[in-house]
Tab-separated table of C-alpha atoms in Angstrom:
chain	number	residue	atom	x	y	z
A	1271	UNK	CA	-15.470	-62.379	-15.662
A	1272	UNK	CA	-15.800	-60.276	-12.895
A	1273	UNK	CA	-18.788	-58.840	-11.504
A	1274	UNK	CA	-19.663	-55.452	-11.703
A	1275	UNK	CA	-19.367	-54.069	-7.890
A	1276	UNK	CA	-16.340	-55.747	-8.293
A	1277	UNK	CA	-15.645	-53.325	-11.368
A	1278	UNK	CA	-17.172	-50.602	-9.534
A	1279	UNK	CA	-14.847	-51.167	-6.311
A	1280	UNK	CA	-11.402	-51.342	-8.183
A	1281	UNK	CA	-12.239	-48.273	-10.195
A	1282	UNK	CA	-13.855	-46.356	-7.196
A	1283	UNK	CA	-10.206	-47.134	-5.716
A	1284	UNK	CA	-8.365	-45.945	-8.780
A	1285	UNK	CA	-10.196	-42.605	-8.785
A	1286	UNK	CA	-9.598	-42.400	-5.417
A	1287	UNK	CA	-6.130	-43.194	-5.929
A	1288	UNK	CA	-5.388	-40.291	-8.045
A	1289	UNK	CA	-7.161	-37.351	-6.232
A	1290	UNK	CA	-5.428	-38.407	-3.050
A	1291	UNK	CA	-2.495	-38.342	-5.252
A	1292	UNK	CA	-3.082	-34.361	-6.427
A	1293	UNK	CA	-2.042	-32.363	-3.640
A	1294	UNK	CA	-4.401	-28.941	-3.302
A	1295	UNK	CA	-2.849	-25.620	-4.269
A	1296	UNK	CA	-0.899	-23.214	-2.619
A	1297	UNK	CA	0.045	-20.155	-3.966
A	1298	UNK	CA	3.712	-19.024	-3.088
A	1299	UNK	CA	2.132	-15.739	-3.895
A	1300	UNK	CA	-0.962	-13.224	-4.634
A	1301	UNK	CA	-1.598	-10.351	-6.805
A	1302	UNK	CA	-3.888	-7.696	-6.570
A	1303	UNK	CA	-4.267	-4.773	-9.452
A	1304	UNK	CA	-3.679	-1.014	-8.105
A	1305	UNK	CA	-5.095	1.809	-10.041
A	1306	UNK	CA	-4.817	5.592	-9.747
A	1307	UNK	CA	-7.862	7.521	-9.260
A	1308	UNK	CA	-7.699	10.464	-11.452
A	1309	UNK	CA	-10.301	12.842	-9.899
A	1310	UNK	CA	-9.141	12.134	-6.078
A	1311	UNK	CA	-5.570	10.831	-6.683
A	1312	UNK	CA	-6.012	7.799	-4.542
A	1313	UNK	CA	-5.287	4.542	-5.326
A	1314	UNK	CA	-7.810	1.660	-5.295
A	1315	UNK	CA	-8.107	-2.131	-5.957
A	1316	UNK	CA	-10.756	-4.723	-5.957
A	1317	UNK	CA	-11.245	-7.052	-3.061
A	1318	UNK	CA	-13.210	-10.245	-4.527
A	1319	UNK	CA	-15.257	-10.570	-0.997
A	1320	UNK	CA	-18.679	-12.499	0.238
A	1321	UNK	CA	-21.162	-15.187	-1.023
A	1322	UNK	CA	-22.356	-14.597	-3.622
A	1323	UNK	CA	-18.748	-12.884	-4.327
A	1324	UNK	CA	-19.020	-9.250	-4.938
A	1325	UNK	CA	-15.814	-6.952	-6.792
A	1326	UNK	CA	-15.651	-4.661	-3.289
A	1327	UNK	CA	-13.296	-1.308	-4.735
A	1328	UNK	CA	-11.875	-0.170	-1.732
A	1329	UNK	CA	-8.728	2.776	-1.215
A	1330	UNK	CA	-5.595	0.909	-1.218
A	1331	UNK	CA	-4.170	1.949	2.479
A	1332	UNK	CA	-0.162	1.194	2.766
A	1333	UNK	CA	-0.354	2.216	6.669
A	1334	UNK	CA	-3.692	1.522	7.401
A	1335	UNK	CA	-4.666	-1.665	10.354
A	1336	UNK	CA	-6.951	-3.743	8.528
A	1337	UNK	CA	-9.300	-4.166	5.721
A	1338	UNK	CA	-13.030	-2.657	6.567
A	1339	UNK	CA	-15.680	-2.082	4.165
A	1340	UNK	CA	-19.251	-0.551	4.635
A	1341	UNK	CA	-21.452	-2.728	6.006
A	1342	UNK	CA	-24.730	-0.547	6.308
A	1343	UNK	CA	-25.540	-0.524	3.173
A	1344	UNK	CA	-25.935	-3.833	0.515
A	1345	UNK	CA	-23.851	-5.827	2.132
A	1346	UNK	CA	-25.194	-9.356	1.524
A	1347	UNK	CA	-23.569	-12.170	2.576
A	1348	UNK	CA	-24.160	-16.323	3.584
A	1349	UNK	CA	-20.933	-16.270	4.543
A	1350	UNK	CA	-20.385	-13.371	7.027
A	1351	UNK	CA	-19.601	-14.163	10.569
A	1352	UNK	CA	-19.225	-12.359	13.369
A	1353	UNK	CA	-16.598	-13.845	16.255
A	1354	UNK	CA	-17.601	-13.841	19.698
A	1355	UNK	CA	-16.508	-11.380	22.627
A	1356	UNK	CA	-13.181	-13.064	23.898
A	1357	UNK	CA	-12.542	-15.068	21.263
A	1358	UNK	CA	-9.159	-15.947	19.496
A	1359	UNK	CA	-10.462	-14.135	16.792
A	1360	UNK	CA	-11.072	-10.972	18.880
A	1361	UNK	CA	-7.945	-11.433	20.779
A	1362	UNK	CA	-5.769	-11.363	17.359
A	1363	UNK	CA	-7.816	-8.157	16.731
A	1364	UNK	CA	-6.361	-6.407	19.633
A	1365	UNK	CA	-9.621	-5.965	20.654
A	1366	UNK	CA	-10.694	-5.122	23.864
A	1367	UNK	CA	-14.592	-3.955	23.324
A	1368	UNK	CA	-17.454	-5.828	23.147
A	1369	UNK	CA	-20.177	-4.316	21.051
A	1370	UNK	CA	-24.305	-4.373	21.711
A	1371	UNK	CA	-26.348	-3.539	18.315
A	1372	UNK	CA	-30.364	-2.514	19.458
A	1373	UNK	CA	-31.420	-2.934	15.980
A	1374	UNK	CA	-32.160	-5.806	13.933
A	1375	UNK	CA	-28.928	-8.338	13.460
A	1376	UNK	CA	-27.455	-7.726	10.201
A	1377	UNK	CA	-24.124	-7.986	8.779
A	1378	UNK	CA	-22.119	-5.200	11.207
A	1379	UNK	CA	-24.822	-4.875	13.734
A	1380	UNK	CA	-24.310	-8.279	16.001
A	1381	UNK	CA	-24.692	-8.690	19.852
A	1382	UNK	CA	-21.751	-9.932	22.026
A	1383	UNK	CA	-19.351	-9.178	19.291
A	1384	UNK	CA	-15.779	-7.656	19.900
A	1385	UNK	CA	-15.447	-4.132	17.939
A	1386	UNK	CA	-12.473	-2.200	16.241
A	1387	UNK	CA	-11.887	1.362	15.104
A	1388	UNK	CA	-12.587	1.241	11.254
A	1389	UNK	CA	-10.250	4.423	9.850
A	1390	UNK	CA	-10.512	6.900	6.822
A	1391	UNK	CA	-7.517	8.022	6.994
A	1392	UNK	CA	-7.804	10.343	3.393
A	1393	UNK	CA	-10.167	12.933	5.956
A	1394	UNK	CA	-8.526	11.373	9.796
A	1395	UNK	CA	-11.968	10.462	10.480
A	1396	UNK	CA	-12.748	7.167	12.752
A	1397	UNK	CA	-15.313	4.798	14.365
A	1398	UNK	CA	-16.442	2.201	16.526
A	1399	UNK	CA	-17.181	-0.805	14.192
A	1400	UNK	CA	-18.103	-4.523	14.141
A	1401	UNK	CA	-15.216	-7.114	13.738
A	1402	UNK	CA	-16.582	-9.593	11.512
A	1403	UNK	CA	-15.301	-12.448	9.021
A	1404	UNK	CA	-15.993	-13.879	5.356
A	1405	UNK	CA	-15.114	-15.241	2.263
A	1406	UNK	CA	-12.781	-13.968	0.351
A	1407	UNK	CA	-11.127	-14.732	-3.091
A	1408	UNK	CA	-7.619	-13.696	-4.685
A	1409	UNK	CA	-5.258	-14.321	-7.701
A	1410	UNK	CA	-2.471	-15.886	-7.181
A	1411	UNK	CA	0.532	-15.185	-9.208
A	1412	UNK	CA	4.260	-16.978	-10.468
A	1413	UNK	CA	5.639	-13.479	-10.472
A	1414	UNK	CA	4.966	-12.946	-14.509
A	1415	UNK	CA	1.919	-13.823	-15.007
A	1416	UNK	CA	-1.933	-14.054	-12.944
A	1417	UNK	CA	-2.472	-17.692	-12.189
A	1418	UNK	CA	-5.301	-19.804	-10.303
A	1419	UNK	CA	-8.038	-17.834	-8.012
A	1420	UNK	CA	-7.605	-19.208	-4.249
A	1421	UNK	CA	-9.973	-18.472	-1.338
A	1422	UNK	CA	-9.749	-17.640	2.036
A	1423	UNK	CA	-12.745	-18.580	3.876
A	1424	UNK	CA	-12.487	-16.552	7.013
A	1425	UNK	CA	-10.383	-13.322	6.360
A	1426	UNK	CA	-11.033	-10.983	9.262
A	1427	UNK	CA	-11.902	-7.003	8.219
A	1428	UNK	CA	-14.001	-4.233	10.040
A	1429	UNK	CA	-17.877	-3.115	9.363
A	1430	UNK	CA	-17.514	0.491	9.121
A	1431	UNK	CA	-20.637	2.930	8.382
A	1432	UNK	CA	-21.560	4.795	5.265
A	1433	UNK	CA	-20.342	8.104	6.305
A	1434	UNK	CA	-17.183	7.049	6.850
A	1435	UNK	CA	-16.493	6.905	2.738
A	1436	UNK	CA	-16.710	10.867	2.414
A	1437	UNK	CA	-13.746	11.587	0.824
A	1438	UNK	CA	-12.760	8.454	-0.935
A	1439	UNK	CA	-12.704	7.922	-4.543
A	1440	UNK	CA	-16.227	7.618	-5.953
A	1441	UNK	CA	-17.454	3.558	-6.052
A	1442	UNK	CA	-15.504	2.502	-3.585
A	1443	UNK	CA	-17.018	0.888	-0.388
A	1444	UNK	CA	-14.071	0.830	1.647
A	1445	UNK	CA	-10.073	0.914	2.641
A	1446	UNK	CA	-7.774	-1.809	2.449
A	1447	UNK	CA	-5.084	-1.816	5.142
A	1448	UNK	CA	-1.527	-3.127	4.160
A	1449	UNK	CA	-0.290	-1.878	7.789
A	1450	UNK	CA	1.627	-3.629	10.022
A	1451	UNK	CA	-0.857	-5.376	11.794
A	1452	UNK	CA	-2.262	-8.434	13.141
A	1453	UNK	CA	-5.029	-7.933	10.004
A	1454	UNK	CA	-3.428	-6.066	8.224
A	1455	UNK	CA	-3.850	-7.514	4.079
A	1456	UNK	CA	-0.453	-8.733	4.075
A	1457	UNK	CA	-0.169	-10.716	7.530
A	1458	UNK	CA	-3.592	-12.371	6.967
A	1459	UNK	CA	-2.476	-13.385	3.140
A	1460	UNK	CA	0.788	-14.843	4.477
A	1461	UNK	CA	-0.839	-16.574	7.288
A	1462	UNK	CA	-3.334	-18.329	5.217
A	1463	UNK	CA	-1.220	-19.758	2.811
A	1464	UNK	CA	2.111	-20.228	5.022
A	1465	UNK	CA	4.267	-17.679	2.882
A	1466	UNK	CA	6.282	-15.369	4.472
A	1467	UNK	CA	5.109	-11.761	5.758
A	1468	UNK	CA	6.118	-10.247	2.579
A	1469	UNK	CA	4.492	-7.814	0.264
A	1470	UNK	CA	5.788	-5.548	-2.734
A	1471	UNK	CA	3.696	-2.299	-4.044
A	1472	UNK	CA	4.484	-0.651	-7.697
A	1473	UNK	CA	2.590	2.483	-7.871
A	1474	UNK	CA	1.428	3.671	-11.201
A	1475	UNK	CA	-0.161	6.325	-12.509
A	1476	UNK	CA	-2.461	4.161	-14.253
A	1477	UNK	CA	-2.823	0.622	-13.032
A	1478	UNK	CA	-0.018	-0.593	-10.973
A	1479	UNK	CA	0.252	-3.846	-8.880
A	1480	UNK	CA	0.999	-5.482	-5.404
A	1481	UNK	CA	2.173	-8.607	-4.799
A	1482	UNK	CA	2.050	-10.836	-1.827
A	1483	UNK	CA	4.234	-13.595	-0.635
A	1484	UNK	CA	7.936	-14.163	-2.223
A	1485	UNK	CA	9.052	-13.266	-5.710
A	1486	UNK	CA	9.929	-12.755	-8.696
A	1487	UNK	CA	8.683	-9.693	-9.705
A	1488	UNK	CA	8.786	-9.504	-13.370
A	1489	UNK	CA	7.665	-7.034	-15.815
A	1490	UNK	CA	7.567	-6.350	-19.723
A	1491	UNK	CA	9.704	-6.971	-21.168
A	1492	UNK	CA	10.537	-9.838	-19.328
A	1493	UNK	CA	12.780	-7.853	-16.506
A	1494	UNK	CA	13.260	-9.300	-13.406
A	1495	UNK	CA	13.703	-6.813	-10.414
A	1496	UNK	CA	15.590	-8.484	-8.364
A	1497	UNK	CA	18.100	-5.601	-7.569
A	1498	UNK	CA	16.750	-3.935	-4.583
A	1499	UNK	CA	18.906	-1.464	-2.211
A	1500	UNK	CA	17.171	-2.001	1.648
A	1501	UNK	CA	17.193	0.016	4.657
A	1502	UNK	CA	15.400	-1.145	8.172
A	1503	UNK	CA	11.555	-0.586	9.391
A	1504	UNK	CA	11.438	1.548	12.071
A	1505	UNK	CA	8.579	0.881	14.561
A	1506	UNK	CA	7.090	4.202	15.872
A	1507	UNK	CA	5.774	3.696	19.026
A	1508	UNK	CA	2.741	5.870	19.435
A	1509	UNK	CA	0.541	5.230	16.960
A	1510	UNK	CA	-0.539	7.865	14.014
A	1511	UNK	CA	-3.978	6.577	13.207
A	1512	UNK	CA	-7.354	8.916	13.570
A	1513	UNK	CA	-8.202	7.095	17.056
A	1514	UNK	CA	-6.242	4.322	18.923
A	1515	UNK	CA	-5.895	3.109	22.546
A	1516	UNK	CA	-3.307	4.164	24.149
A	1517	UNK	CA	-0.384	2.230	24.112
A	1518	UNK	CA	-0.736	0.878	20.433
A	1519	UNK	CA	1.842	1.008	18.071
A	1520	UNK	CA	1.993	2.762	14.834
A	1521	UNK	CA	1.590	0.551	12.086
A	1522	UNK	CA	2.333	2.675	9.128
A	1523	UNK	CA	6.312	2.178	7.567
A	1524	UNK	CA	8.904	4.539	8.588
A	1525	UNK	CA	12.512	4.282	7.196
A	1526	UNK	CA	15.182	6.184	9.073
A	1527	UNK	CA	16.306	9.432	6.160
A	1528	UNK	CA	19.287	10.628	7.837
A	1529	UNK	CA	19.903	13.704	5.582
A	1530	UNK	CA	17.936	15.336	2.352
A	1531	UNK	CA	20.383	16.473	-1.203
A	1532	UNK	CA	19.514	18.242	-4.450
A	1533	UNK	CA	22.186	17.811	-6.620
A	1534	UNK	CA	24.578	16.271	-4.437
A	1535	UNK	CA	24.091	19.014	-1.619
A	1536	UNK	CA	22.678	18.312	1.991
A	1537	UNK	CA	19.502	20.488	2.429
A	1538	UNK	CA	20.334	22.805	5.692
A	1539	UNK	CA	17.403	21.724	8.344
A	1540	UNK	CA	16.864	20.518	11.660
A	1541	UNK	CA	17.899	16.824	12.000
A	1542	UNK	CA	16.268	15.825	15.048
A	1543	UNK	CA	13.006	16.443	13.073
A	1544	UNK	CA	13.943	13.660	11.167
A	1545	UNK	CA	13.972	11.183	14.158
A	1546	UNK	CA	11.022	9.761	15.894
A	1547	UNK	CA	10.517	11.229	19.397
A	1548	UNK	CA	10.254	7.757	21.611
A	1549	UNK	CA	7.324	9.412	23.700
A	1550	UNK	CA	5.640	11.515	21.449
A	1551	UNK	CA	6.062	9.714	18.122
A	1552	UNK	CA	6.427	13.026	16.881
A	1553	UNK	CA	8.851	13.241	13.957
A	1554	UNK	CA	10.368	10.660	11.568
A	1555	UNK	CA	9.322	9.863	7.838
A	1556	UNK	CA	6.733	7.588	6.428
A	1557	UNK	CA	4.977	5.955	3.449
A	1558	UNK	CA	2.086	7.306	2.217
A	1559	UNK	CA	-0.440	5.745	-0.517
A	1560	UNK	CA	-3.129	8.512	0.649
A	1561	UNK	CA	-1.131	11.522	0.107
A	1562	UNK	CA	-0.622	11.949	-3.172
A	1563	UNK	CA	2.232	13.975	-2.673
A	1564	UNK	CA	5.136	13.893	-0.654
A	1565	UNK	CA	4.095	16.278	2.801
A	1566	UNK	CA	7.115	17.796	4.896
A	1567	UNK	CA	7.179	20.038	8.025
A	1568	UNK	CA	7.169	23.854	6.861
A	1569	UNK	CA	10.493	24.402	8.263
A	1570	UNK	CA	11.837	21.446	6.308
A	1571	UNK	CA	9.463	22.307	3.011
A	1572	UNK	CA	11.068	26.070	2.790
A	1573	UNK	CA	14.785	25.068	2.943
A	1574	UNK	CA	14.047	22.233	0.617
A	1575	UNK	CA	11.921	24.250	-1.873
A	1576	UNK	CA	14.498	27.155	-1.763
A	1577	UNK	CA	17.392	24.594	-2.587
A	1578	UNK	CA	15.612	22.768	-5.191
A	1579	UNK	CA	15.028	26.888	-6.922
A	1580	UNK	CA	18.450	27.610	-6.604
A	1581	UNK	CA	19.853	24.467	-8.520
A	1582	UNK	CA	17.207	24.832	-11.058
A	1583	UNK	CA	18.401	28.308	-11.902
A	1584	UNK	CA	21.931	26.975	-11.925
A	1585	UNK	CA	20.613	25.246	-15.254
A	1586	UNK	CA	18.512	27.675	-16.467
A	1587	UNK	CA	15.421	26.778	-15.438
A	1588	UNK	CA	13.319	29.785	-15.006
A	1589	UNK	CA	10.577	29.448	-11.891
A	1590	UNK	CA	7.011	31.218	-12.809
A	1591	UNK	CA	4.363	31.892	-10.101
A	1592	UNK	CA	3.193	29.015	-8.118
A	1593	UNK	CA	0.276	26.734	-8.981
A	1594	UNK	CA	-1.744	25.411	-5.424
A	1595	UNK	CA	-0.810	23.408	-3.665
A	1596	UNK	CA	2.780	23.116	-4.610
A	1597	UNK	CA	5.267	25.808	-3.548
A	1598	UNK	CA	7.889	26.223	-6.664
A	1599	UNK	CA	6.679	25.917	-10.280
A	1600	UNK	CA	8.986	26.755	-13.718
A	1601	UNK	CA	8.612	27.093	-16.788
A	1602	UNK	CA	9.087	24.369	-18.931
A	1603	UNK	CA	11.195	26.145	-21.670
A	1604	UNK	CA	14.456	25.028	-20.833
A	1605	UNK	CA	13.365	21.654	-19.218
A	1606	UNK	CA	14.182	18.880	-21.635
A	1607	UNK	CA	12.883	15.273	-21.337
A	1608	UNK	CA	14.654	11.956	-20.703
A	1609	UNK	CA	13.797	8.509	-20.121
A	1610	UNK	CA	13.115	9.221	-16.624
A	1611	UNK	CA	11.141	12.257	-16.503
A	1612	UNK	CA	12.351	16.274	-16.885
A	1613	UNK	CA	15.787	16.793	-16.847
A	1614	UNK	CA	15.278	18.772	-13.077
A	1615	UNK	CA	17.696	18.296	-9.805
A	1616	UNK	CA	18.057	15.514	-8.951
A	1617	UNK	CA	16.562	14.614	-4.825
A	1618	UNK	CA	18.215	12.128	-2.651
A	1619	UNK	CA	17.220	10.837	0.296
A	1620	UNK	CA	20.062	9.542	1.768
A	1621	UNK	CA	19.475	6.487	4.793
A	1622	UNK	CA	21.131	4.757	6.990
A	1623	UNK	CA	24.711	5.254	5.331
A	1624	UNK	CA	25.687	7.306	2.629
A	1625	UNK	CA	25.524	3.932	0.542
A	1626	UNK	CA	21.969	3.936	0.803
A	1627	UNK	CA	19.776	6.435	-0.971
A	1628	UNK	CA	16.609	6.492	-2.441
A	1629	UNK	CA	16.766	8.805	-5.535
A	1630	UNK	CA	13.944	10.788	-6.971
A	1631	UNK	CA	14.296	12.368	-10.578
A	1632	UNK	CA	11.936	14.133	-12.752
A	1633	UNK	CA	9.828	11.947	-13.015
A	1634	UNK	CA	9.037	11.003	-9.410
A	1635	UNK	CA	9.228	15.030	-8.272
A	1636	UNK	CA	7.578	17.128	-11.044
A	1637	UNK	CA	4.080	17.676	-12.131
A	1638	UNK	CA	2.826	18.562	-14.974
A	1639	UNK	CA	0.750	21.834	-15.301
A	1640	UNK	CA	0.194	22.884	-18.674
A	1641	UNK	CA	2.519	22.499	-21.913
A	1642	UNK	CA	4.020	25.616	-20.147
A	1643	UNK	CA	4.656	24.515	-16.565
A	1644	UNK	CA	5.698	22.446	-14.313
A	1645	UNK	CA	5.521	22.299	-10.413
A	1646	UNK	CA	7.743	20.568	-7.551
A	1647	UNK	CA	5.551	17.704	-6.618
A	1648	UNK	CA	6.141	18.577	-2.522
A	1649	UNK	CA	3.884	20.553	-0.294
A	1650	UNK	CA	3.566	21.792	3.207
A	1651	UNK	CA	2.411	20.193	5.911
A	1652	UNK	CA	2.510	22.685	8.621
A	1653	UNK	CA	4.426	23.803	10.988
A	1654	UNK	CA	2.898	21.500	13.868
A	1655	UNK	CA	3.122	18.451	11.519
A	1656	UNK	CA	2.883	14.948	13.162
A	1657	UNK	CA	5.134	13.244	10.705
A	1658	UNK	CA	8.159	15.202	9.429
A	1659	UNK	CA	8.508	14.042	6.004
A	1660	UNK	CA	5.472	12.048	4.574
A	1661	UNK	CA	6.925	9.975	0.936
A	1662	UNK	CA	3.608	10.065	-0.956
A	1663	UNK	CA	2.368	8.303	-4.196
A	1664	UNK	CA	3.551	10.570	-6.976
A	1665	UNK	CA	7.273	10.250	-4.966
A	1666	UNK	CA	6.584	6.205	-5.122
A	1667	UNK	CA	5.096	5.278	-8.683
A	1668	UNK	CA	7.105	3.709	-11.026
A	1669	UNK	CA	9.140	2.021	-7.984
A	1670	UNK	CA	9.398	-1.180	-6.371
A	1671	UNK	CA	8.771	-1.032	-2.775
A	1672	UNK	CA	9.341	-4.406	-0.898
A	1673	UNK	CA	7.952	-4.729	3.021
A	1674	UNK	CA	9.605	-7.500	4.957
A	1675	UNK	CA	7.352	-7.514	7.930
A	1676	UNK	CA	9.487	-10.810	8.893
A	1677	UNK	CA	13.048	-8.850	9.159
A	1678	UNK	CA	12.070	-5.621	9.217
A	1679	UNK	CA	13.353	-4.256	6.596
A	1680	UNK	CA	12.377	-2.236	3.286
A	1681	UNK	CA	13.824	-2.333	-0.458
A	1682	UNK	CA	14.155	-0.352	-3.072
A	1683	UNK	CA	14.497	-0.338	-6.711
A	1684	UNK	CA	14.046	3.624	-7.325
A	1685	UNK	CA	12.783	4.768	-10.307
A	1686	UNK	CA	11.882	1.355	-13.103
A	1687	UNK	CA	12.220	4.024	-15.892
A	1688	UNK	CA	15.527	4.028	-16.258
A	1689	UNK	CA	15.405	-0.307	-16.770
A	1690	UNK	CA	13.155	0.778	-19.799
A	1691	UNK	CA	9.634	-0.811	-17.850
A	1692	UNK	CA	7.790	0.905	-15.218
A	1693	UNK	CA	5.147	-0.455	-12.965
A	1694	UNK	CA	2.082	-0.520	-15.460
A	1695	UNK	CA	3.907	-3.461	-17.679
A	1696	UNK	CA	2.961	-6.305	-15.139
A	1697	UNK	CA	1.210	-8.865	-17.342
A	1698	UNK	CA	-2.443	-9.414	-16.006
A	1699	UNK	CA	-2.917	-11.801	-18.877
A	1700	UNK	CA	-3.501	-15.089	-17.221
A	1701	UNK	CA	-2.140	-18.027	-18.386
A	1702	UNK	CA	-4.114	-20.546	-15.816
């Protein structure tokens, strides 16, 4: 018989055996939940951050650099870090400051630590903050269904200071950043896990979702949206955040709109508006998650409102005084419903090729008022606007929007409505 250590060994071995066997996880991609504020109109999600891990709401940011979260108040932490001036850390940053903090260390107030510009960009207000790094945790998803939580250990984001959440949507601490960016959300997720620089955002006006990494995206009742019509990123090259250095890059997501229809006619304004100026980065169109509704140049919003009148009277829509902030509101007497929203004009935004458009019906242009009216979801943004045309959430809920930070480009499903599923039937039931 043998003897026990003997016994021991050969089952040590087998145990062994097998764990060495089990390769760890790793996700192909990650899910996060997106839900519409109803008193600010933002849209926020929960960032699983620190040790002990804490449910960090923060504004969900499609253009903004980075995550950052408030770091002068109650943020506790064994696992925050903060990366030394000239480090690889700071370097992949951008960073080029090197902060001193006179008051006691704490999490955001370190010595010989390289800085960044944490950004509301809801009120454009900015600040010098602390680069720092902790734990963080995430779902990871098939595509259908939520599946194991995975961590990343050292995600990068920026300390900001309490004053800088005036403005955001009560309870949350902070903005996540889904720019293009170094640290931006989805280039830290991909990097971690060795997916590819790929993110998708479905907008609801409840809870929505955005996924990370490569497909399927798959919704209740089982459809697959696979069907996606894409047009390139443009890079503008001055960037439109609340403070930068000179030289930096925008990285919020402009798409190249060549012309604007209602009802299958071209809107008459100034096309060069539409284009990015190459010194100023004046002009062009962006996504927006923190407008809540689309913004264009006052030139641009009057010939566009005036159209969209006109070929609402042509079917006998009757327009009542306006309702702030929107320029053109109707009655809803004549306005029937359909499976995508009031049966208004149709919008197109027409790309690089009259192939390519991104089409916006009733239910992606109109709000509701009252049982009695309904306004044009579009307002003015001035006459000295920075960005021409600014696509903002009510304009992208119930779509798929796919970022391919890899090949530049950006897809489209338009509206889900019309597939019979919209963006609030992902399935958050896990089944790991």
């Amino acid at each position: 018989m043998a003897s026990s250590p003997t016994i021991f060994s050969v089952l040590f071995l087998f145990i062994f055996s097998l764990s060495s066997a089990q390769p760890s996880f790793r996700p192909k991609a990650l899910l996060l939940p997106v839900t519409k504020d109803k008193s600010t109109l933002q849209y926020t999600t929960v960032i699983n951050q620190r040790t002990p891990l804490v449910a960090a709401s923060v504004v969900f940011d499609l253009g903004g650099r980075n995550l950052w979260v408030d770091c002068d108040k109650d943020y506790v932490s064994t696992t925050y870090r903060s990366p030394r001036c000239n480090s690889a850390v700071c370097s992949r940053t951008g960073s080029t400051g090197c902060g001193t903090c006179f008051s006691p260390p704490r999490p955001g107030c370190s010595n010989n630590t390289c800085s960044l510009i944490p950004d509301n960009t809801v009120t454009g207000t900015a600040t010098s903050g602390e680069v720092a790094i902790d734990v963080v945790s995430i779902q990871s998803t098939d595509g259908s269904n939520p599946g194991r939580v995975v961590k990343i250990p050292n995600l990068i984001f920026g300390c900001g200071a309490t004053f800088l959440l005036k403005g955001l949507a009560t309870g949350t601490v902070g903005m996540a950043g889904m720019g293009r960016h170094n640290i931006g959300l989805p280039s830290q997720f991909a990097a971690a896990f060795s997916f590819n620089r790929k993110f998708a955002v479905c907008l609801n006006s409840g809870r929505g979702v955005a996924f990370f990494g490569n497909g399927p995206y798959v919704f209740l009742p089982g459809i697959q949206i696979s069907r996606l019509q894409t047009t390139p990123l443009l890079v503008n090259p001055v960037s439109t955040a609340s403070a930068y250095s000179e030289g930096e890059k925008s990285t919020e997501y402009f798409i190249g709109v060549t012309d604007i229809k209602i009802a299958d006619k071209s809107v008459p304004i100034n096309k060069t508006l539409l284009k990015i100026d190459a010194t100023t980065g004046v002009g062009g169109t962006k996504l927006s998650t923190v407008d809540p509704y689309t913004v264009m140049e006052t030139s641009i919003f009057n010939a566009f409102t005036s159209a969209f009148v006109k070929a609402s009277a042509a079917m006998n829509i009757t327009r009542v005084p306006s309702v702030k902030p929107f320029g053109a509101c109707f009655s809803t007497k004549n306005v029937f419903g359909t499976r995508v929203g009031y049966a208004v004009p149709d919008i197109q935004l027409v790309l690089q090729s009259n192939d390519v458009v991104w089409r916006i019906s009733g239910g992606n242009s109109m709000v509701s008022i009252s049982r009695d009216v309904i306004c044009l979801g579009f307002v003015d943004g001035g006459v000295n606007a920075r960005t021409s045309v600014v696509i903002g959430g009510l304009q992208l809920e119930d779509n798929l929007i796919e970022f391919d930070l890899a090949s530049n480009r950006l897809g489209f499903s338009s509206t889900l409505l019309g597939l019979r599923t919209n963006c609030a039937n992902f399935n958050f039931t896990s089944t790991a």
